[in-house]
Amino acid sequence: MSKNLISTNIEKYLKEHENKELLRFITCGSVDDGKSTLIGRLLYDSKTVLEDQLSAVKRESRKYGTTNEEIDFALLIDGLQSEREQGITIDVAYRFFATDRRKYIIADTPGHEQYTRNMVTGASTANLAVILIDARKGVLTQTRRHSYIVSLLGIRHIVVAINKMDIVGYSEDVYKSIKEEYLKMFEKLSESLQYAQNGKSGYHKPTVDFIPISALKGDNVVQKSTNMQWYEGKPLLEYLDTIEISKDINLSDFRFPVQYVNRPNLDFRGFTGTITSGRIRVGEEITVLPSGKKSRIKEIVLPSLESGSELVTTPEAFAPMAVTLTLEDEIDISRGDLIVHSNNSLTTSDSIEAMIVWMDEKALELGREYEIKRATTSLNAIFEEIAFKKDVNSWEEIKTDTLELNEIGKCRLLLTRPIACDPYSKIKGTGSFIVIDKITNHTVAAGMILDAAKRERKKRVYTEAEIELNRYIRKHFPEWGCANIEEIK
């Protein structure tokens, strides 16, 4: 239907394409389990590979000779020379394609342990993870590692694609055995993530589904396989097209990180940004964090590409819309502030607990000052303590005072000023941050907020003179609003 529209009504086709739902997913798993081949097959069978690309891949396939006379679909994805020579994925490769129902962004992530940080980067924005398992090998260490990381990153949907079924004779017994082995492993994995439930909304256990495939032969990738009549589920592309993801967006808790103050003339002052979660309506009361100032929404202005055109407003906006908010009161708001509903309580704190994925060759140093970027906020922070680092193969918690490259640990950070704390499990956009080395300016870690940390503050002991002075001021100058220091906890 869409192809006919291209030739008959291109504007209608583009409009339909613009409004399609977007699904981001990653492929992950162990080395040489067929991740790149699966994506290449998906693109080829869904007819989204251009003729010149296909011709080039056919030439390259003959050159490397890894698949006899057949097309090596992995070459569609592995673009680096070193990737093609070694037959492995090193960097994250992104590919785009669309069906009549959805638009897709695929992140093909490396399988090797050495490139775990690249896998984390690809998974950080994904709605769904396709974890490949080689049918000959079953659940491996990398299967456990990647399952842990995608669960930690809050991906709500996992599809276990049991690949290379053609090599094991399309055996149903092999499929059932691997499925049972994975489910047992995943149950233990979920138990090991109990600490993530410390957040206010709790840890969301992903849904797990299984599809037996052969990426090389095309079984159950786009078309249903005739070689596995015993499998009653959907092929992978149909599964991706129909899985429900709209409920994954949090529309209850309104979060609006201010990106910049929009002031084109003396008569207009608005606050521009992207709604991270929730919805907002004109007239509703909002609170600005961390200052705590309140006001009401006067207008919600939509983006306009035409300069000088009249403002286009809407009575309601929701995530992930980019809008400009104007308020009924002239209050002080700047980039980095967070606008929330007044009836939506949110903790602000200068100390947080977070899971940290260390991504730099130079190890984490306790007590050293790093820069933190969370949504539109930048501030400095010190790592005060590492509660434990996680062995992502056995999920044991190990005592340590540092994190090396690719290691994951639970840390407490002291910030230079308070921020509004959203647990990552509740809202990804405001619950995540990156850590930057202030000297090299390199991104050295990714963080996921668990909760505001409890800090034991020593109560100050006031002298008799200070207490008398405080009493005197409160008695004779009540208009100053001086607090009673004897009651301060």
Coordinates of C-alpha atoms in Angstrom, one line a residue:
M1 CA 0.0 0.0 0.0
S2 CA 2.8 2.4 0.9
K3 CA 4.7 1.7 -2.3
N4 CA 1.6 2.6 -4.4
L5 CA 1.4 5.8 -2.4
I6 CA 4.9 6.8 -3.4
S7 CA 3.9 6.9 -7.0
T8 CA 0.4 8.3 -6.6
N9 CA 0.6 10.7 -3.6
I10 CA 4.0 11.3 -2.3
E11 CA 2.9 13.9 0.3
K12 CA 0.4 11.5 1.9
Y13 CA 3.1 8.8 1.9
L14 CA 5.5 11.1 3.7
K15 CA 2.9 12.1 6.2
E16 CA 2.1 8.5 7.0
H17 CA 5.8 7.8 7.3
E18 CA 6.3 10.7 9.7
N19 CA 3.5 9.5 12.1
K20 CA 4.7 5.9 12.3
E21 CA 5.7 4.7 15.8
L22 CA 9.4 4.4 16.3
L23 CA 11.0 1.3 17.8
R24 CA 14.6 1.2 18.9
F25 CA 16.2 -2.1 19.5
I26 CA 19.6 -3.7 19.9
T27 CA 21.0 -7.1 18.9
C28 CA 23.5 -8.5 21.4
G29 CA 25.0 -11.8 22.5
S30 CA 28.3 -13.6 22.2
V31 CA 30.9 -13.3 19.5
D32 CA 30.0 -15.1 16.2
D33 CA 26.4 -15.9 17.1
G34 CA 25.1 -14.1 14.0
K35 CA 24.0 -10.6 15.1
S36 CA 25.2 -8.8 12.1
T37 CA 24.0 -11.5 9.8
L38 CA 20.5 -11.3 11.4
I39 CA 20.3 -7.6 10.8
G40 CA 21.6 -8.0 7.2
R41 CA 19.0 -10.7 6.6
L42 CA 16.3 -8.5 8.1
L43 CA 17.1 -5.6 5.8
Y44 CA 17.5 -7.8 2.8
D45 CA 14.2 -9.8 3.2
S46 CA 12.3 -6.6 4.0
K47 CA 13.6 -5.1 0.8
T48 CA 15.3 -2.1 2.4
V49 CA 18.8 -2.7 0.8
L50 CA 19.6 -0.5 -2.2
E51 CA 20.9 -2.1 -5.4
D52 CA 24.3 -0.6 -5.2
Q53 CA 24.7 -1.7 -1.6
L54 CA 23.8 -5.2 -2.5
S55 CA 26.2 -5.3 -5.5
A56 CA 29.0 -4.1 -3.2
V57 CA 28.2 -6.8 -0.6
K58 CA 28.1 -9.5 -3.2
R59 CA 31.6 -8.5 -4.4
E60 CA 32.8 -8.4 -0.8
S61 CA 31.3 -11.8 -0.1
R62 CA 33.3 -13.4 -2.9
K63 CA 36.4 -11.6 -1.6
Y64 CA 36.2 -12.9 2.0
G65 CA 34.6 -16.2 1.0
T66 CA 33.0 -16.9 4.4
T67 CA 29.6 -18.1 3.1
N68 CA 30.6 -20.0 -0.1
E69 CA 28.5 -18.6 -3.0
E70 CA 25.9 -17.1 -0.7
I71 CA 25.6 -13.4 0.3
D72 CA 27.4 -12.6 3.6
F73 CA 24.7 -10.4 5.1
A74 CA 27.0 -9.4 8.0
L75 CA 29.0 -7.3 5.5
L76 CA 26.0 -5.0 5.3
I77 CA 26.5 -4.0 8.9
D78 CA 30.2 -4.5 9.6
G79 CA 31.6 -1.4 7.9
L80 CA 35.1 -1.2 9.4
Q81 CA 37.9 -2.9 7.6
S82 CA 39.1 -4.6 10.9
E83 CA 35.5 -5.8 11.5
R84 CA 35.3 -7.5 8.1
E85 CA 38.8 -9.1 8.4
Q86 CA 38.1 -10.5 11.9
G87 CA 34.5 -11.2 11.4
I88 CA 33.5 -9.4 14.6
T89 CA 31.6 -6.2 15.5
I90 CA 33.8 -3.6 17.2
D91 CA 31.8 -0.4 17.2
V92 CA 28.1 0.2 17.5
A93 CA 26.5 0.2 14.1
Y94 CA 23.1 1.9 13.6
R95 CA 20.8 1.0 10.8
F96 CA 17.4 2.5 9.9
F97 CA 14.4 0.9 8.1
A98 CA 10.7 1.0 8.1
T99 CA 7.7 -1.3 7.5
D100 CA 4.1 -0.3 6.8
R101 CA 3.5 -0.2 10.6
R102 CA 6.7 1.1 12.2
K103 CA 10.0 2.9 11.8
Y104 CA 13.1 1.1 13.3
I105 CA 16.5 2.1 14.5
I106 CA 18.7 -1.0 15.1
A107 CA 21.9 -0.9 17.1
D108 CA 24.2 -3.7 16.3
T109 CA 26.4 -4.0 19.4
P110 CA 29.7 -5.8 19.9
G111 CA 29.6 -9.3 21.4
H112 CA 33.2 -9.3 22.8
E113 CA 33.6 -8.6 26.5
Q114 CA 36.3 -6.0 25.6
Y115 CA 33.6 -3.8 24.0
T116 CA 31.0 -3.9 26.8
R117 CA 31.0 -0.1 27.0
N118 CA 29.9 0.0 23.4
M119 CA 27.2 -2.4 24.1
V120 CA 26.0 -0.3 27.0
T121 CA 25.9 2.8 24.7
G122 CA 23.7 1.0 22.2
A123 CA 21.4 -0.4 24.8
S124 CA 20.9 2.9 26.7
T125 CA 18.2 4.2 24.3
A126 CA 16.6 0.9 23.2
N127 CA 13.0 -0.2 23.8
L128 CA 13.8 -3.8 23.1
A129 CA 16.8 -6.2 23.1
V130 CA 17.2 -9.2 20.7
I131 CA 19.6 -11.5 22.5
L132 CA 21.1 -14.1 20.2
I133 CA 22.1 -17.6 21.3
D134 CA 23.9 -20.0 19.1
A135 CA 21.8 -23.2 19.0
R136 CA 25.0 -25.3 19.1
K137 CA 26.4 -23.6 22.3
G138 CA 23.4 -22.7 24.4
V139 CA 23.6 -20.0 27.2
L140 CA 27.1 -18.6 27.4
T141 CA 28.8 -16.2 29.7
Q142 CA 28.1 -13.3 27.3
T143 CA 24.4 -14.3 27.3
R144 CA 24.4 -13.8 31.0
R145 CA 26.4 -10.6 30.9
H146 CA 24.2 -9.0 28.2
S147 CA 21.0 -10.1 29.8
Y148 CA 22.1 -8.5 33.1
I149 CA 23.0 -5.2 31.4
V150 CA 19.8 -4.9 29.4
S151 CA 17.8 -5.6 32.6
L152 CA 19.9 -3.1 34.5
L153 CA 19.3 -0.5 31.8
G154 CA 15.5 -0.9 32.2
I155 CA 14.8 -2.4 28.7
R156 CA 11.2 -3.7 29.1
H157 CA 11.2 -6.3 26.3
I158 CA 13.7 -9.1 25.6
V159 CA 13.5 -11.5 22.6
V160 CA 15.8 -14.5 22.8
A161 CA 16.5 -15.4 19.2
I162 CA 18.0 -19.0 19.1
N163 CA 20.0 -18.8 15.9
K164 CA 21.6 -21.4 13.6
M165 CA 18.7 -23.8 13.9
D166 CA 19.6 -25.0 10.4
I167 CA 22.9 -26.5 11.8
V168 CA 21.1 -28.5 14.5
G169 CA 18.5 -29.9 12.1
Y170 CA 15.8 -27.5 13.2
S171 CA 15.4 -29.6 16.3
E172 CA 12.5 -28.7 18.6
D173 CA 14.3 -30.5 21.5
V174 CA 17.3 -28.2 21.2
Y175 CA 15.1 -25.1 21.2
K176 CA 13.1 -26.3 24.3
S177 CA 16.3 -27.2 26.1
I178 CA 17.9 -23.7 25.5
K179 CA 14.6 -21.9 26.4
E180 CA 14.4 -23.8 29.7
E181 CA 18.1 -23.1 30.5
Y182 CA 17.7 -19.4 29.8
L183 CA 14.5 -19.0 31.9
K184 CA 16.3 -20.6 34.9
M185 CA 19.3 -18.3 34.4
F186 CA 17.0 -15.3 34.0
E187 CA 15.1 -16.0 37.2
K188 CA 18.4 -16.0 39.2
L189 CA 19.4 -12.8 37.4
S190 CA 16.2 -11.0 38.4
E191 CA 16.8 -12.0 42.1
S192 CA 20.3 -10.5 41.9
L193 CA 18.8 -7.2 40.8
Q194 CA 16.8 -6.8 44.0
Y195 CA 18.8 -3.8 45.1
A196 CA 17.4 -1.9 42.2
Q197 CA 14.0 -2.1 44.0
N198 CA 15.2 0.5 46.5
G199 CA 14.0 3.1 44.0
K200 CA 10.5 4.5 44.6
S201 CA 8.9 2.8 41.6
G202 CA 10.9 -0.5 41.8
Y203 CA 12.6 -2.6 39.2
H204 CA 10.6 -3.6 36.2
K205 CA 11.1 -7.2 35.2
P206 CA 11.2 -7.4 31.4
T207 CA 9.0 -9.7 29.3
V208 CA 11.0 -12.5 27.7
D209 CA 10.0 -14.3 24.5
F210 CA 11.7 -16.9 22.3
I211 CA 12.0 -17.3 18.5
P212 CA 14.0 -20.1 16.8
I213 CA 15.7 -18.7 13.7
S214 CA 18.3 -19.2 11.1
A215 CA 19.7 -15.8 10.1
L216 CA 21.8 -17.2 7.3
K217 CA 18.9 -19.1 5.7
G218 CA 16.1 -16.6 6.6
D219 CA 14.0 -19.0 8.8
N220 CA 11.6 -17.1 11.0
V221 CA 13.3 -13.7 10.3
V222 CA 10.8 -12.0 8.0
Q223 CA 8.9 -15.1 6.7
K224 CA 7.6 -17.9 8.8
S225 CA 9.8 -21.0 8.4
T226 CA 8.5 -24.1 6.8
N227 CA 11.4 -26.1 8.4
M228 CA 10.0 -25.5 11.9
Q229 CA 6.3 -26.4 11.8
W230 CA 6.4 -27.1 15.5
Y231 CA 7.0 -23.4 16.2
E232 CA 3.6 -21.6 16.6
G233 CA 4.8 -18.1 17.3
K234 CA 5.5 -15.1 15.0
P235 CA 8.6 -14.6 12.9
L236 CA 10.9 -11.9 14.2
L237 CA 9.8 -9.0 12.0
E238 CA 6.1 -9.6 12.7
Y239 CA 6.9 -9.8 16.4
L240 CA 8.7 -6.4 16.3
D241 CA 5.8 -4.9 14.3
T242 CA 3.2 -5.9 16.8
I243 CA 4.8 -5.7 20.2
E244 CA 3.1 -3.1 22.4
I245 CA 5.6 -0.3 23.5
S246 CA 3.3 2.7 23.9
K247 CA 2.6 1.8 27.5
D248 CA 6.4 1.9 28.2
I249 CA 6.2 5.7 28.2
N250 CA 5.6 7.2 31.7
L251 CA 2.6 9.6 31.2
S252 CA 1.9 10.0 34.9
D253 CA 4.9 12.0 36.2
F254 CA 5.5 15.3 34.4
R255 CA 9.2 16.1 34.0
F256 CA 10.4 19.1 31.9
P257 CA 14.1 19.8 32.0
V258 CA 14.6 23.4 30.8
Q259 CA 16.9 23.5 27.9
Y260 CA 17.0 27.3 27.4
V261 CA 15.1 30.4 28.1
N262 CA 13.4 31.6 24.9
R263 CA 13.2 35.4 24.7
P264 CA 12.9 36.6 21.1
N265 CA 11.4 40.0 22.1
L266 CA 10.4 42.0 25.1
D267 CA 6.9 40.6 25.1
F268 CA 7.7 36.9 25.2
R269 CA 9.6 34.8 27.8
G270 CA 9.2 31.0 27.5
F271 CA 11.1 27.9 28.7
T272 CA 12.0 25.5 25.9
G273 CA 12.8 21.8 26.2
T274 CA 11.5 18.3 25.6
I275 CA 9.0 16.7 27.9
T276 CA 10.8 13.7 29.3
S277 CA 7.7 12.1 30.8
G278 CA 4.1 12.8 31.8
R279 CA 1.7 15.4 30.4
I280 CA 0.8 19.0 31.1
R281 CA -2.2 21.2 30.5
V282 CA -2.8 24.9 30.3
G283 CA -3.8 26.3 33.8
E284 CA -2.1 23.6 35.8
E285 CA 0.2 24.5 38.7
I286 CA 3.8 23.6 38.4
T287 CA 6.9 23.7 40.7
V288 CA 10.4 24.6 39.6
L289 CA 13.1 22.4 41.1
P290 CA 15.4 22.7 43.0
S291 CA 14.2 26.3 43.9
G292 CA 10.6 25.1 44.8
K293 CA 9.0 28.2 43.2
K294 CA 5.4 27.7 41.9
S295 CA 3.4 29.2 39.1
R296 CA 0.8 28.1 36.5
I297 CA 1.0 27.2 32.8
K298 CA -0.1 30.1 30.7
E299 CA 0.6 28.8 27.2
I300 CA 2.1 25.7 25.6
V301 CA 3.7 26.8 22.3
L302 CA 4.6 24.3 19.6
P303 CA 7.7 24.6 17.4
S304 CA 7.4 26.5 14.2
L305 CA 9.9 26.5 11.3
E306 CA 8.6 29.8 9.8
S307 CA 10.2 32.9 11.2
G308 CA 7.7 35.7 12.0
S309 CA 4.7 33.3 11.9
E310 CA 2.0 33.4 14.6
L311 CA 2.5 31.3 17.7
V312 CA 0.9 27.8 17.4
T313 CA -0.3 26.8 20.8
T314 CA -1.9 23.6 22.2
P315 CA -4.0 23.1 25.4
E316 CA -2.1 19.9 26.3
A317 CA 1.3 18.4 25.6
F318 CA 2.9 15.1 26.6
A319 CA 6.2 13.1 26.3
P320 CA 8.2 13.1 24.1
M321 CA 7.0 16.5 22.6
A322 CA 9.4 19.5 22.3
V323 CA 7.5 22.6 23.4
T324 CA 7.9 26.0 24.9
L325 CA 6.1 26.8 28.2
T326 CA 5.1 30.3 29.3
L327 CA 4.0 30.9 32.9
E328 CA 1.6 33.2 34.6
D329 CA 4.3 34.6 36.9
E330 CA 7.7 36.1 36.3
I331 CA 9.8 33.7 38.3
D332 CA 13.5 32.9 38.0
I333 CA 14.1 29.8 35.9
S334 CA 17.2 28.9 33.9
R335 CA 18.8 26.1 32.0
G336 CA 19.1 23.0 34.1
D337 CA 16.0 23.6 36.2
L338 CA 13.3 20.9 36.3
I339 CA 9.6 21.8 36.0
V340 CA 7.2 19.3 37.5
H341 CA 3.6 19.1 38.6
S342 CA 3.1 20.7 42.0
N343 CA 1.1 17.6 43.2
N344 CA 3.9 15.3 42.1
S345 CA 6.3 15.0 45.0
L346 CA 10.0 14.7 44.1
T347 CA 13.0 14.4 46.4
T348 CA 15.9 16.9 46.0
S349 CA 19.3 15.9 47.4
D350 CA 23.0 16.7 47.0
S351 CA 23.8 13.0 47.6
I352 CA 22.7 10.1 45.4
E353 CA 23.1 6.4 45.1
A354 CA 23.6 5.2 41.5
M355 CA 24.7 2.2 39.5
I356 CA 27.8 3.2 37.5
V357 CA 29.2 1.6 34.3
W358 CA 32.8 2.6 34.1
M359 CA 33.9 3.2 30.5
D360 CA 37.4 4.6 30.7
E361 CA 40.9 3.0 30.7
K362 CA 41.8 5.1 33.7
A363 CA 40.0 3.7 36.8
L364 CA 37.6 5.5 39.0
E365 CA 39.2 7.5 41.9
L366 CA 37.3 8.0 45.1
G367 CA 37.4 11.6 46.4
R368 CA 38.3 13.1 43.0
E369 CA 36.0 15.7 41.4
Y370 CA 34.2 14.8 38.2
E371 CA 31.7 16.6 36.1
I372 CA 28.1 15.2 35.9
K373 CA 25.6 15.8 33.1
R374 CA 22.0 14.9 33.8
A375 CA 19.4 16.0 31.2
T376 CA 20.1 19.7 30.8
T377 CA 22.0 20.0 34.1
S378 CA 25.8 20.2 34.6
L379 CA 27.4 20.1 38.0
N380 CA 30.4 18.6 39.8
A381 CA 30.5 15.5 41.9
I382 CA 32.7 13.4 44.1
F383 CA 32.5 9.6 44.4
E384 CA 32.3 9.1 48.2
E385 CA 31.9 5.4 48.4
I386 CA 31.6 2.2 46.3
A387 CA 29.2 -0.2 48.0
F388 CA 30.2 -3.1 45.7
K389 CA 31.0 -4.0 42.1
K390 CA 29.0 -6.6 40.3
D391 CA 30.5 -9.7 38.8
V392 CA 28.3 -9.7 35.7
N393 CA 29.0 -13.4 35.1
S394 CA 28.1 -14.7 38.5
W395 CA 26.2 -11.6 39.8
E396 CA 28.2 -11.7 43.0
E397 CA 28.7 -8.4 44.9
I398 CA 32.4 -7.8 45.4
K399 CA 33.9 -5.3 47.8
T400 CA 36.1 -2.7 46.1
D401 CA 37.4 0.9 46.3
T402 CA 37.6 1.5 42.5
L403 CA 36.0 0.5 39.2
E404 CA 38.1 -0.5 36.2
L405 CA 37.1 -0.4 32.5
N406 CA 33.8 -2.1 31.8
E407 CA 33.0 -2.8 35.5
I408 CA 29.7 -2.0 37.0
G409 CA 29.2 -0.9 40.7
K410 CA 26.9 0.7 43.1
C411 CA 28.3 4.1 44.2
R412 CA 27.4 7.1 46.4
L413 CA 28.1 10.5 44.9
L414 CA 28.3 13.8 46.7
L415 CA 27.0 16.7 44.4
T416 CA 28.0 20.3 44.6
R417 CA 24.4 21.3 44.7
P418 CA 21.0 19.5 45.1
I419 CA 19.2 18.0 42.2
A420 CA 15.7 16.5 41.9
C421 CA 16.2 12.7 42.1
D422 CA 14.2 10.4 39.9
P423 CA 15.1 6.7 40.1
Y424 CA 16.2 5.4 36.7
S425 CA 13.7 2.6 36.9
K426 CA 10.9 5.2 37.0
I427 CA 12.1 7.8 34.5
K428 CA 15.1 7.2 32.3
G429 CA 15.5 10.7 31.0
T430 CA 16.0 12.3 34.4
G431 CA 17.2 9.2 36.2
S432 CA 20.4 8.8 34.1
F433 CA 23.6 10.8 33.7
I434 CA 27.1 10.7 32.3
V435 CA 30.3 11.3 34.1
I436 CA 33.1 13.4 32.5
D437 CA 36.7 13.6 33.4
K438 CA 37.3 17.3 33.9
I439 CA 40.9 17.2 32.7
T440 CA 40.6 15.1 29.5
N441 CA 36.9 16.0 28.9
H442 CA 36.3 12.3 28.1
T443 CA 33.0 10.6 29.0
V444 CA 34.2 8.1 31.6
A445 CA 31.0 6.5 32.9
A446 CA 27.3 6.2 32.6
G447 CA 25.1 6.3 35.7
M448 CA 21.6 5.3 36.7
I449 CA 20.1 6.9 39.8
L450 CA 18.8 4.4 42.4
D451 CA 17.6 7.0 45.0
A452 CA 18.6 9.9 47.1
A453 CA 21.4 8.8 49.5
K454 CA 20.9 9.2 53.2
R455 CA 23.7 11.3 54.7
E456 CA 24.5 11.5 58.3
R457 CA 25.0 15.2 59.1
K458 CA 26.5 16.1 62.4
K459 CA 24.3 18.5 64.3
R460 CA 26.1 21.8 65.0
V461 CA 26.7 22.6 68.6
Y462 CA 25.9 26.3 69.2
T463 CA 27.6 28.4 71.9
E464 CA 25.6 30.1 74.7
A465 CA 26.3 33.5 73.1
E466 CA 24.9 32.3 69.7
I467 CA 21.8 31.0 71.4
E468 CA 21.3 34.3 73.3
L469 CA 21.8 36.3 70.2
N470 CA 19.3 34.1 68.3
R471 CA 16.7 34.6 71.1
Y472 CA 17.2 38.4 71.1
I473 CA 16.7 38.7 67.3
R474 CA 13.6 36.5 67.3
K475 CA 12.1 38.6 70.1
H476 CA 12.9 42.1 68.9
F477 CA 13.0 41.6 65.1
P478 CA 10.3 39.0 64.3
E479 CA 9.9 40.5 60.8
W480 CA 13.3 39.1 59.9
G481 CA 11.9 35.6 60.1
C482 CA 14.8 34.2 62.0
A483 CA 14.6 30.4 62.7
N484 CA 15.1 29.0 66.2
I485 CA 18.5 27.4 66.2
E486 CA 17.6 25.3 69.3
E487 CA 15.0 23.5 67.2
I488 CA 17.2 22.8 64.1
K489 CA 17.8 19.1 63.7

